[in-house]
Coordinates of C-alpha atoms and ligand atoms in Angstrom, one line a residue:
X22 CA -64.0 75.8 98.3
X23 CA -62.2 77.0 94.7
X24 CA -62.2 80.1 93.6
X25 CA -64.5 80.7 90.8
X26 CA -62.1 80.4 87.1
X27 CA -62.6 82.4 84.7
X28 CA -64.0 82.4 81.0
X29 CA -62.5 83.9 77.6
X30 CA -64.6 84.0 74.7
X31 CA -62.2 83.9 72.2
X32 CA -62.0 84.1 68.1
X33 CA -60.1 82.5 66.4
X34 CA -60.5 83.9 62.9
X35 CA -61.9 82.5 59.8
X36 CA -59.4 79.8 59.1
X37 CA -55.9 81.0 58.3
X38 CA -53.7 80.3 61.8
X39 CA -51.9 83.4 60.9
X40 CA -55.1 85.3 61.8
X41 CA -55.4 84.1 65.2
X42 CA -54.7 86.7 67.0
X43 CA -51.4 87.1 69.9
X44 CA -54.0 87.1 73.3
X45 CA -56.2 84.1 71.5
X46 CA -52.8 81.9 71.4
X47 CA -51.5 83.6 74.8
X48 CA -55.1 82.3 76.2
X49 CA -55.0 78.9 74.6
X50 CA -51.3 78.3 76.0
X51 CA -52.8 79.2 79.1
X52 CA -56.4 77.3 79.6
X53 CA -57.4 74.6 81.5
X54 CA -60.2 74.0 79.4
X55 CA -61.1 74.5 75.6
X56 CA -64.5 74.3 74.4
X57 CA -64.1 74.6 70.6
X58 CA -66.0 75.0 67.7
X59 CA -65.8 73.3 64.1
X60 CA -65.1 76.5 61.9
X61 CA -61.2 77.3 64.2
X62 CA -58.0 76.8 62.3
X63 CA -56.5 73.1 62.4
X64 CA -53.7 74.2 64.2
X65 CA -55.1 76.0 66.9
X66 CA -55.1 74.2 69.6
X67 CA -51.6 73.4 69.0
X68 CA -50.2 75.8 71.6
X69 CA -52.4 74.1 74.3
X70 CA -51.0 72.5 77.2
X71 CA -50.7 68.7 77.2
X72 CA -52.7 68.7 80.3
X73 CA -55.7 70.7 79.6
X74 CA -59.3 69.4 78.8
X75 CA -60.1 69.9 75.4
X76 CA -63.8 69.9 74.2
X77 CA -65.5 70.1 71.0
X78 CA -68.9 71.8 71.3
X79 CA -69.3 72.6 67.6
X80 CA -72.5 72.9 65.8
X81 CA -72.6 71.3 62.1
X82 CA -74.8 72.6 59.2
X83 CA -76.7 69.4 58.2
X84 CA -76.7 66.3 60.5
X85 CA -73.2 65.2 62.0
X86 CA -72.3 65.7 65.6
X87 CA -74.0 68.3 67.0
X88 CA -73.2 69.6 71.1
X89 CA -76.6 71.8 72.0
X90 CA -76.1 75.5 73.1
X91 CA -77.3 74.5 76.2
X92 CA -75.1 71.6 77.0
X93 CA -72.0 74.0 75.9
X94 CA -73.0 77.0 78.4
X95 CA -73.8 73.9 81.1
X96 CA -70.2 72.7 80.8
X97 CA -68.8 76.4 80.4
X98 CA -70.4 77.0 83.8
X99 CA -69.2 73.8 85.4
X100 CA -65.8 74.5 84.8
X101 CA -66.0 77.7 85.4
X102 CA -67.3 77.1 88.8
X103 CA -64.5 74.4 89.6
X104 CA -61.8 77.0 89.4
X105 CA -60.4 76.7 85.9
X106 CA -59.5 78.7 83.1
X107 CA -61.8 77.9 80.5
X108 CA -61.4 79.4 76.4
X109 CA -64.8 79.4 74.7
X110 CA -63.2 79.2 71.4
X111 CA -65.2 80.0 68.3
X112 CA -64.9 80.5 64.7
X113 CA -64.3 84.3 63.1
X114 CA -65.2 86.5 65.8
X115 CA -67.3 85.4 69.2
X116 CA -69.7 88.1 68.8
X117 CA -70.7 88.2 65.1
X118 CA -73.2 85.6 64.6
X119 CA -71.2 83.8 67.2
X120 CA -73.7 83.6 70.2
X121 CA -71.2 84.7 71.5
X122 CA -73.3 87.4 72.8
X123 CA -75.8 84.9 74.7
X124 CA -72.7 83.0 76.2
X125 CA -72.0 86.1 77.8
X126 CA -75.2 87.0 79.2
X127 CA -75.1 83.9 80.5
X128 CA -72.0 84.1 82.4
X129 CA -73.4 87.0 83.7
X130 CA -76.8 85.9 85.1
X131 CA -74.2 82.6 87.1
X132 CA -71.6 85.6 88.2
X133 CA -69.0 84.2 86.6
X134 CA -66.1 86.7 85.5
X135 CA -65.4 86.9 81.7
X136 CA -63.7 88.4 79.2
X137 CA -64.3 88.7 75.0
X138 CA -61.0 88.8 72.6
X139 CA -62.0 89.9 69.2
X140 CA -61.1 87.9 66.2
X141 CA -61.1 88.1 62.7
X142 CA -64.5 87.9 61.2
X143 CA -65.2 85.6 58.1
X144 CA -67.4 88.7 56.1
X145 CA -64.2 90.9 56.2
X146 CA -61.4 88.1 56.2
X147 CA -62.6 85.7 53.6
X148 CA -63.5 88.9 51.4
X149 CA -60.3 90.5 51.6
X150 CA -58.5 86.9 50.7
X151 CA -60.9 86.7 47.8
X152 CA -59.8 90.4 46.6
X153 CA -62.4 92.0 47.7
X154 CA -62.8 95.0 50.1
X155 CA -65.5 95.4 51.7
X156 CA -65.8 99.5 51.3
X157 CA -64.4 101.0 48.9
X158 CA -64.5 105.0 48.1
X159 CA -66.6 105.3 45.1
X160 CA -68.2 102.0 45.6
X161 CA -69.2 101.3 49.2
X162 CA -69.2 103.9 51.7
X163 CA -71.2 101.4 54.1
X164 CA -71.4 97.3 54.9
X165 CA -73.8 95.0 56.4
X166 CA -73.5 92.1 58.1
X167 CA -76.4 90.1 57.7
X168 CA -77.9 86.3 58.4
X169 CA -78.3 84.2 55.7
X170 CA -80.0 81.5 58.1
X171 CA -83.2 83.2 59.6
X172 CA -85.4 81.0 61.4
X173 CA -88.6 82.9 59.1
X174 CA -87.5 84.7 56.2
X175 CA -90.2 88.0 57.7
X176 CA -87.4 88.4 60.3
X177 CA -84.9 90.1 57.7
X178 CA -86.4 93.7 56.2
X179 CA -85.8 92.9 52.9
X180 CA -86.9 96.5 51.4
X181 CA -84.4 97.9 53.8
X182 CA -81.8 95.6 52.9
X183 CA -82.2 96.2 48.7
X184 CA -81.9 100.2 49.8
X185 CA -79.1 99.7 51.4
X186 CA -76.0 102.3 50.7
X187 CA -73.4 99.5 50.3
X188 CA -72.2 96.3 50.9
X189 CA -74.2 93.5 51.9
X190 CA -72.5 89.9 53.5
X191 CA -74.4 87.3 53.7
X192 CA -73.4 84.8 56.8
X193 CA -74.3 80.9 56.8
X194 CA -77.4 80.2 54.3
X195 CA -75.3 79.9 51.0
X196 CA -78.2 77.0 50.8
X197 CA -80.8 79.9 50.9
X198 CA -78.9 81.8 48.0
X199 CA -81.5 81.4 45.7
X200 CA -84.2 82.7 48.2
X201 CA -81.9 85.6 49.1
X202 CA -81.3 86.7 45.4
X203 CA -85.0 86.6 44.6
X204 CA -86.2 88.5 47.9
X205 CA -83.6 91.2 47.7
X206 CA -84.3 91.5 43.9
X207 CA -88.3 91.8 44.4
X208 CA -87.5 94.2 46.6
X209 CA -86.0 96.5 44.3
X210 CA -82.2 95.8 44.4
X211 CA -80.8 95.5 40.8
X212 CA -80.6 92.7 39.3
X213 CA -77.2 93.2 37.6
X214 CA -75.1 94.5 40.4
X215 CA -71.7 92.0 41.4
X216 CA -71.9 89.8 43.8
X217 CA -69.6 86.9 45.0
X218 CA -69.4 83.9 47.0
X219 CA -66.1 82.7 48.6
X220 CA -65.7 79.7 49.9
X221 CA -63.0 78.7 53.0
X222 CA -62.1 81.4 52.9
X223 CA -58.2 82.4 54.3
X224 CA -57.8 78.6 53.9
X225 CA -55.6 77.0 51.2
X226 CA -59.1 75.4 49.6
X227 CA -60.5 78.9 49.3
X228 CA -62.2 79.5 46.4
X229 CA -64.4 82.3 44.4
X230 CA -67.2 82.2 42.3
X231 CA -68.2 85.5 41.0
X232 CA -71.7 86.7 39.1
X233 CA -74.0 89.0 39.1
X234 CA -76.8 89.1 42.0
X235 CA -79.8 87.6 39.3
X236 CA -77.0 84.8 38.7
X237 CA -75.5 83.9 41.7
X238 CA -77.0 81.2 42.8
X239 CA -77.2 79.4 39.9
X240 CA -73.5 79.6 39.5
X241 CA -73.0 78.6 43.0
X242 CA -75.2 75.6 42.4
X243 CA -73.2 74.3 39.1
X244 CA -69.7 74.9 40.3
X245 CA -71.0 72.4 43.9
X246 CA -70.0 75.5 46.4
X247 CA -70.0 74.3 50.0
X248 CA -70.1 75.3 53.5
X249 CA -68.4 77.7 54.8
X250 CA -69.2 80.1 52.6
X251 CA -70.0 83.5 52.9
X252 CA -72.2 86.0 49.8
X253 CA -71.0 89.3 48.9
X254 CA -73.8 91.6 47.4
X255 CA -72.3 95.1 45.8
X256 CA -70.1 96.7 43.6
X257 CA -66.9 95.6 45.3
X258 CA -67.2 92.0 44.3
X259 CA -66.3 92.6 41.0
X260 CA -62.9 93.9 42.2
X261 CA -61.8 90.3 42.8
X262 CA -61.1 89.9 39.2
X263 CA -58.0 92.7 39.7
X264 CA -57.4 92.2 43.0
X265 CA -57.7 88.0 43.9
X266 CA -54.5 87.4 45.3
X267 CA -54.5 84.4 48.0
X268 CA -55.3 82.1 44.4
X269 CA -52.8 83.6 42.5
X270 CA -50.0 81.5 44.7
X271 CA -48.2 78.9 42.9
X272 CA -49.2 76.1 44.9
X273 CA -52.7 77.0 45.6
X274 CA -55.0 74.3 45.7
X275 CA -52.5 72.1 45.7
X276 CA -52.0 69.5 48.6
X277 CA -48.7 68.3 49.9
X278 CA -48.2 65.6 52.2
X279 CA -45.1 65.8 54.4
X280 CA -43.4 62.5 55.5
X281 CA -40.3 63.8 57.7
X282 CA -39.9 63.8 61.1
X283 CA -42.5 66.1 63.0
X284 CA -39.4 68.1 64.5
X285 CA -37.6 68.5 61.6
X286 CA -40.5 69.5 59.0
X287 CA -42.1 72.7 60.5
X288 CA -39.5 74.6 58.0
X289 CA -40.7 72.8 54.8
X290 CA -44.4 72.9 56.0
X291 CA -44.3 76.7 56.5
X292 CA -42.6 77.3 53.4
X293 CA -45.1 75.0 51.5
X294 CA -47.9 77.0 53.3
X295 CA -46.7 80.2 52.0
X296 CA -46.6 79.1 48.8
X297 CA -50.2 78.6 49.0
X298 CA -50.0 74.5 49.6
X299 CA -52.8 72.8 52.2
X300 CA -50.1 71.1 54.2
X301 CA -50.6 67.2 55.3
X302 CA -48.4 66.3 58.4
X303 CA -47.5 62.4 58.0
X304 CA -44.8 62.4 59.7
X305 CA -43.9 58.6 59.5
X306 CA -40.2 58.6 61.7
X307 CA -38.7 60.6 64.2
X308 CA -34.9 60.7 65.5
X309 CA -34.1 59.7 69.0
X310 CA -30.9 60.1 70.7
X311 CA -28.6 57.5 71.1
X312 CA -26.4 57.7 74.5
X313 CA -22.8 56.9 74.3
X314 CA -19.3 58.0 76.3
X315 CA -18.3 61.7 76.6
X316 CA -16.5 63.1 73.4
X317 CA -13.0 64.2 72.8
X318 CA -12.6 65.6 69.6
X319 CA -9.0 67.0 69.8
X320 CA -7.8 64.1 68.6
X321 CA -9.2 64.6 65.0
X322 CA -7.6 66.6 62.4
X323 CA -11.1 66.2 60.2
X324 CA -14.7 66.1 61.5
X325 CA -17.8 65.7 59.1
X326 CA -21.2 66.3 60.2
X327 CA -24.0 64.5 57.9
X328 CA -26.9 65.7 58.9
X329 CA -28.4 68.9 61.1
X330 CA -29.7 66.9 63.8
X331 CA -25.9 65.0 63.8
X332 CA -25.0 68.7 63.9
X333 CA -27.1 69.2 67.3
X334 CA -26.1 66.1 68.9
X335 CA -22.3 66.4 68.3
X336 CA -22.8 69.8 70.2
X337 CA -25.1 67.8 72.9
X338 CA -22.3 64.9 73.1
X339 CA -19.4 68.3 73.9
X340 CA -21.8 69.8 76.4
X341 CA -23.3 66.6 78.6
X342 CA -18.5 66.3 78.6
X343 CA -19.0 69.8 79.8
X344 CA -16.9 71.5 76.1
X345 CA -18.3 73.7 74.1
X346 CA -17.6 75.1 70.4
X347 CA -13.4 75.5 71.2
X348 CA -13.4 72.0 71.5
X349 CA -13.2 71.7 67.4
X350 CA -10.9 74.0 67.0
X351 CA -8.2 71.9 65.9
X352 CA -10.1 70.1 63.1
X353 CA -11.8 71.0 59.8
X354 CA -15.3 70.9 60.0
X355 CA -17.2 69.1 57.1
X356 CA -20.7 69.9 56.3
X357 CA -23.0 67.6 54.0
X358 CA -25.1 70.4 52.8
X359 CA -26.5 73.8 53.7
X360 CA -29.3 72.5 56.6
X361 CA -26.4 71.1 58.0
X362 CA -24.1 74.4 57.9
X363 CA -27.0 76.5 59.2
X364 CA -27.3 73.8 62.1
X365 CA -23.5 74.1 62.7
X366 CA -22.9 77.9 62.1
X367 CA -25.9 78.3 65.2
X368 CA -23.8 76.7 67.3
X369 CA -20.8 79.0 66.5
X370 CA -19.0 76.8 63.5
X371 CA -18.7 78.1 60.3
X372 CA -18.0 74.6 57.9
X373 CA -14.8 74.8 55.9
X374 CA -16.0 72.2 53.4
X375 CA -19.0 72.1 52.1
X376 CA -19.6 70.0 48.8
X377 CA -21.3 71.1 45.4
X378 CA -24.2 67.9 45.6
X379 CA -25.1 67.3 49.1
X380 CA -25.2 63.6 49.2
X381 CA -22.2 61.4 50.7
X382 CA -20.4 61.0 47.6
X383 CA -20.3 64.7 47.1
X384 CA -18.7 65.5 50.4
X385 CA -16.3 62.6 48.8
X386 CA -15.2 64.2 45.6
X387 CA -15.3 67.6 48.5
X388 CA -12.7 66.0 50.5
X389 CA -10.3 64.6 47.8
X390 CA -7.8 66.9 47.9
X391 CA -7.9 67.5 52.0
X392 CA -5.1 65.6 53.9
X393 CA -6.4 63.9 56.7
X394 CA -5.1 61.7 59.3
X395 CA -7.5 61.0 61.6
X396 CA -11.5 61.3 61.0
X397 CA -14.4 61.5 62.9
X398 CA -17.8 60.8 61.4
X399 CA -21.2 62.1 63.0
X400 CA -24.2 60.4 61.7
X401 CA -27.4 58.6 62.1
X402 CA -27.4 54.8 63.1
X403 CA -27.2 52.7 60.0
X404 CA -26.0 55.6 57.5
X405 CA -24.3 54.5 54.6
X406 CA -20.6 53.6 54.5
X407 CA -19.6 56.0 51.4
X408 CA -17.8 58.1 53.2
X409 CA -15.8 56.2 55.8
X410 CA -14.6 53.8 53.5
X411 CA -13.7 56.6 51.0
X412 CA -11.7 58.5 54.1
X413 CA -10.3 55.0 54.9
X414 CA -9.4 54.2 51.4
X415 CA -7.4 57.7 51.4
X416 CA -5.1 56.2 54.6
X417 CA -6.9 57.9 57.3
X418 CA -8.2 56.5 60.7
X419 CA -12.0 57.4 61.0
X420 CA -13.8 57.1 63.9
X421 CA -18.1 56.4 63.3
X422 CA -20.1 58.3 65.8
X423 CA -23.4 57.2 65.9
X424 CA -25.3 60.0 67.8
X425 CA -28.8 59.2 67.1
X426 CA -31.2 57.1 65.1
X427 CA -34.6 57.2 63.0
X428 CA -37.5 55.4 64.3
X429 CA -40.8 54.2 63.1
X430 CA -43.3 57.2 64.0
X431 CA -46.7 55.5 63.9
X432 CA -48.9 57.0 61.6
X433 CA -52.9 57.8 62.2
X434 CA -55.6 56.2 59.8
X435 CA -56.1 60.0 59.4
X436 CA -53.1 61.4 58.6
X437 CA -52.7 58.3 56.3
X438 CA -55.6 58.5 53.9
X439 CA -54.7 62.2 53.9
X440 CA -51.6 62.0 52.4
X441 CA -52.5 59.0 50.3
X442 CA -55.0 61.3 48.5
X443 CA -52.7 64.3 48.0
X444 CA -51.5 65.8 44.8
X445 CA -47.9 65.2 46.0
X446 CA -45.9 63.3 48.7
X447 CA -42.6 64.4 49.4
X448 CA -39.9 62.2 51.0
X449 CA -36.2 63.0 52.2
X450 CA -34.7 59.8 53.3
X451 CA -35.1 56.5 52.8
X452 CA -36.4 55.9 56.1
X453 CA -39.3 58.0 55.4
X454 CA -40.3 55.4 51.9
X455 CA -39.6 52.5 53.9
X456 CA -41.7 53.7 56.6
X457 CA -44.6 55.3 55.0
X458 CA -45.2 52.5 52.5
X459 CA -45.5 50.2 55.3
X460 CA -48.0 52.5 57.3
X461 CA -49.5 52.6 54.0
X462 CA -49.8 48.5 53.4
X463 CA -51.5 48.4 57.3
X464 CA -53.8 51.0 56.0
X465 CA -57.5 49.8 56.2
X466 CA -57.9 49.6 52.3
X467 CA -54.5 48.0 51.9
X468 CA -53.8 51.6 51.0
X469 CA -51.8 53.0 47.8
X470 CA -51.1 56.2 46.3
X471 CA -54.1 57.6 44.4
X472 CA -52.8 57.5 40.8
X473 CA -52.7 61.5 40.3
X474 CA -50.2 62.0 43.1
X475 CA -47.0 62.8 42.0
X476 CA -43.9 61.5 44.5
X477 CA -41.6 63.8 45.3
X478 CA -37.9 62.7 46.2
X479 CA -34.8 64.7 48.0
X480 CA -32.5 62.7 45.7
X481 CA -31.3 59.5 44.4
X482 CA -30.8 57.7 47.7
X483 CA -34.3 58.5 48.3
X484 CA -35.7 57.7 44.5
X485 CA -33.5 54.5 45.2
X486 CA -35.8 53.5 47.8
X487 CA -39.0 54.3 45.9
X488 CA -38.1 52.5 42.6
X489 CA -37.1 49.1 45.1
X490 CA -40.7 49.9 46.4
X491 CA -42.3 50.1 42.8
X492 CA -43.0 53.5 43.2
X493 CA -42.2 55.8 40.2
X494 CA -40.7 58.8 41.3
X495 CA -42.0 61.9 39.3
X496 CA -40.3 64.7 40.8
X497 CA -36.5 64.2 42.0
X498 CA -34.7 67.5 43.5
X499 CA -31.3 68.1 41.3
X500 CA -29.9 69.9 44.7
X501 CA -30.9 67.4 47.2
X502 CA -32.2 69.6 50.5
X503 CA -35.3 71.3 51.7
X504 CA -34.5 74.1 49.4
X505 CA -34.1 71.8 46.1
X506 CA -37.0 69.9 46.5
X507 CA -39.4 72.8 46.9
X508 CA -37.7 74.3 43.5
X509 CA -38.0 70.8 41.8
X510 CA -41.9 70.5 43.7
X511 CA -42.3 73.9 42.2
X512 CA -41.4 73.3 39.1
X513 CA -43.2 70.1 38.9
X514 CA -46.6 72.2 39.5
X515 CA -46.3 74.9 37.3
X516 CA -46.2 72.5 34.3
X517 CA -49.1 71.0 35.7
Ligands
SAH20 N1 -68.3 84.2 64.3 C1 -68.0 83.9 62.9 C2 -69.2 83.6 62.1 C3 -70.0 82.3 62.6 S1 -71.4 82.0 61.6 C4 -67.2 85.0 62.3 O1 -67.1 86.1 62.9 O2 -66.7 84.8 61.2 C5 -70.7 80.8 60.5 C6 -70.6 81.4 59.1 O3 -69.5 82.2 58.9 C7 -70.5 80.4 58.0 O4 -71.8 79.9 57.6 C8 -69.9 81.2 56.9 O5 -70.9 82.0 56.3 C9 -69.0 82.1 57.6 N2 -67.6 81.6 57.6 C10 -66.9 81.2 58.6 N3 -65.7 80.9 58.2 C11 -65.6 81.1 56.9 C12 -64.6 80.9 55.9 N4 -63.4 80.4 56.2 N5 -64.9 81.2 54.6 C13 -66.1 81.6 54.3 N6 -67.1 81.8 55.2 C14 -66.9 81.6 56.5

């Protein structure tokens, strides 16, 4: 006989994955089994362990898949009852409008131990993106949650609700809008007072539409607002026009597709993210080590490092020879660009030479006037011959140390028609053209960029590869790293 496991119901906020809160991903690292909802953050089950059963038991607004309440507490129990750890993970917070509540109960009734980690709920988070608070001195001293989606519209005390001191949110029922307005108007609310309707909110998609409570819904209807959205019915809506700030973020609304390896682009992604992009991972290639013999570097009076993951295997290639940083200490240590110095300078190295453009010819013209007798070369497999032959040209011996190489990261159908429809796909090698492009022609529609997206390029290598593809390249970094291309991507969009 197992113990009995244990269940956590468990928010996970409206949307953002910043908003999940430190226990929730502490839990999900931890579970055995997930049972999730639609309305959780992409990313949050992430952090869960390769091993562990994960379960959608969402319920959709109209039609599409659909897991009954009961069939979710039935398999809750199960597990529960087999000995695992089991996170009932739900949208905002489990117990507003969550059912949360009745999961509970029913844990109880079976004697199964339990536990409830707050989250973020939509009606205060998706407000407070939008701009608006939901009290306010001098405006709202009081807020009300309330249901938009009442199984008979008697069920809600509508006098009550238009004398109410404050705030109303509306949850689920943006559909019923028009019913809402009406009811709460007939029953004596005025007409004219601000109201609001935000949709996704926390989410790079979010958006507001703003009106008065007689005009809502009609607004709603023209601008095509969808679910999930939650109402706002009070004087503190109309705060959004001062205080909207999520919007105001130069690439919100805007969706980027990233093509680089999945290990190498969480730095670009975040950075896009908090410039207010939706993020597309398409990772379409990923580097894998190549083996080789143990390294003796004394014997080189120059050492150039062309990339940051060269950077980490040189040092991985020392330590399997059991050396460390001292090793180098006879050489000058080249750097292609600043990923690469970063890369270095955490394992100890601060790069003497680092060129102006940070492309192989650059670290050319960079080493010009360096004497050097003997060379080593860390690179990918199949890099470009630029710069040996320019060292060799110079009268030095160079050694080619191939320490890993970029393969072919298969790409889901996903993932792919994601990125084909995003307003911009970036690329930083030409691996990442050659690969996506052929993802793209084994795409179901024979698959090609749709024509507004702009294609961004690290730098003329890169644009090199797109042109020989018959892509046009609209956007081309003039300092060719992560940095550069999200000033050129930046600058792209602001004109735009
Ligand atoms: N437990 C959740 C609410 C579940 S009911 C919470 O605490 O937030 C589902 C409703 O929440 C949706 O119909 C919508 O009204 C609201 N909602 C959830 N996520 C939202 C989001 N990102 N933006 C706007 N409304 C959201």
């Amino acid at each position: 006989m197992s113990t009995t496991g244990r269940v956590y119901l468990v928010g996970a906020g409206p949307g953002d994955p910043g908003l999940l809160t430190a226990r929730a991903l502490e839990l999900i690292a931890h579970a055995d089994v997930i049972l999730y909802d639609r309305l959780i953050p992409d990313s949050a089950l992430d952090g869960a362990r390769a091993d562990a059963e994960l379960l959608f038991a969402g319920k959709q607004g109209g039609g599409g898949d659909s897991v009954p309440q009961q069939q979710t507490e039935a398999l809750m129990l199960a597990r529960a009852l087999e000995g695992k750890s089991v996170v009932r993970l739900k949208g905002g917070d489990p117990f507003v409008f969550g059912r949360g509540g009745e999961e509970a109960l029913t844990l109880r009734t079976a004697g199964i131990p339990f536990e409830v980690v707050s989250g973020v709920t939509a009606g205060v988070a998706a407000l407070a993106y939008a701009g608006i608070p939901v009290t306010h001195r001098g405006l709202a001293t009081a807020v009300a949650f309330v249901t938009g989606r009442t199984g008979d519209d008697s069920e809600l005390d509508w006098q009550a609700l238009a004398a109410f001191p404050g705030t109303l949110v509306f949850y689920m029922g943006v559909g019923r809008l028009a019913q809402i307005a009406s009811s709460l108007i007939a029953a004596g609310r005025d007409p004219s007072e601000p109201a609001a309707v935000v949709e996704a909110g926390t989410l790079p998609t979010q958006r507001t539409v703003g009106a008065t409570l007689q005009t809502i819904a009609e607004r709603v209807q023209r601008e095509g607002v969808g679910s999930p959205s939650i109402t706002v019915v009070g004087a503190v809506a109309a705060l959004a026009e001062q205080l909207a700030w999520a919007t105001r973020k130069p690439l919100a609304g805007r969706t980027v597709a990233v093509t680089r390896a999945r290990a190498q682009a969480s730095g670009l992604a975040r950075s896009l993210r908090e410039l207010g992009a939706r993020v597309v991972q398409a990772p379409v290639v990923r580097t894998q080590r190549l083996p080789g013999p143990a390294l003796d570097p004394t014997a080189y009076d120059l050492i150039c490092v062309t990339s940051p993951n060269a950077a980490n295997e040189l040092f991985e290639r020392l330590a399997a020879a059991g050396r460390d940083a001292r090793a180098l200490a006879g050489a000058r240590i080249a750097s292609i660009g600043p990923g690469t110095t970063d890369a270095l300078a955490r394992h100890g190295i601060a790069a003497d030479i680092v060129p102006e453009r940070f492309v192989a010819e650059g670290l050319v013209q960079a080493l010009a006037d360096v004497a050097v007798t003997r060379a080593l070369v860390a690179r990918a497999r199949g890099g470009r011959e630029t710069l040996p032959d320019a060292l060799r040209a110079g009268g030095a011996d160079v050694d080619v140390l191939d320490l890993y190489e970029t393969v072919v990261e298969p790409l889901s159908a996903d993932a792919l028609a994601l990125a084909l429809a995003a307003d911009y796909v970036t690329f930083t090698s030409a691996s990442t053209v050659r690969n996506f492009l052929a993802a793209a022609g084994e795409g179901a529609d024979g698959g090609s960029l749709s024509a507004q997206t702009r294609v961004v390029s690290i730098g003329p290598v890169t644009s090199e590869a797109l042109r020989e593809h018959g892509l046009t390249v609209d956007v081309e970094a003039s300092a060719h790293d992560i940095e550069g291309l999200l000033q050129a991507l930046l600058a792209d969009a602001a004109t735009r």
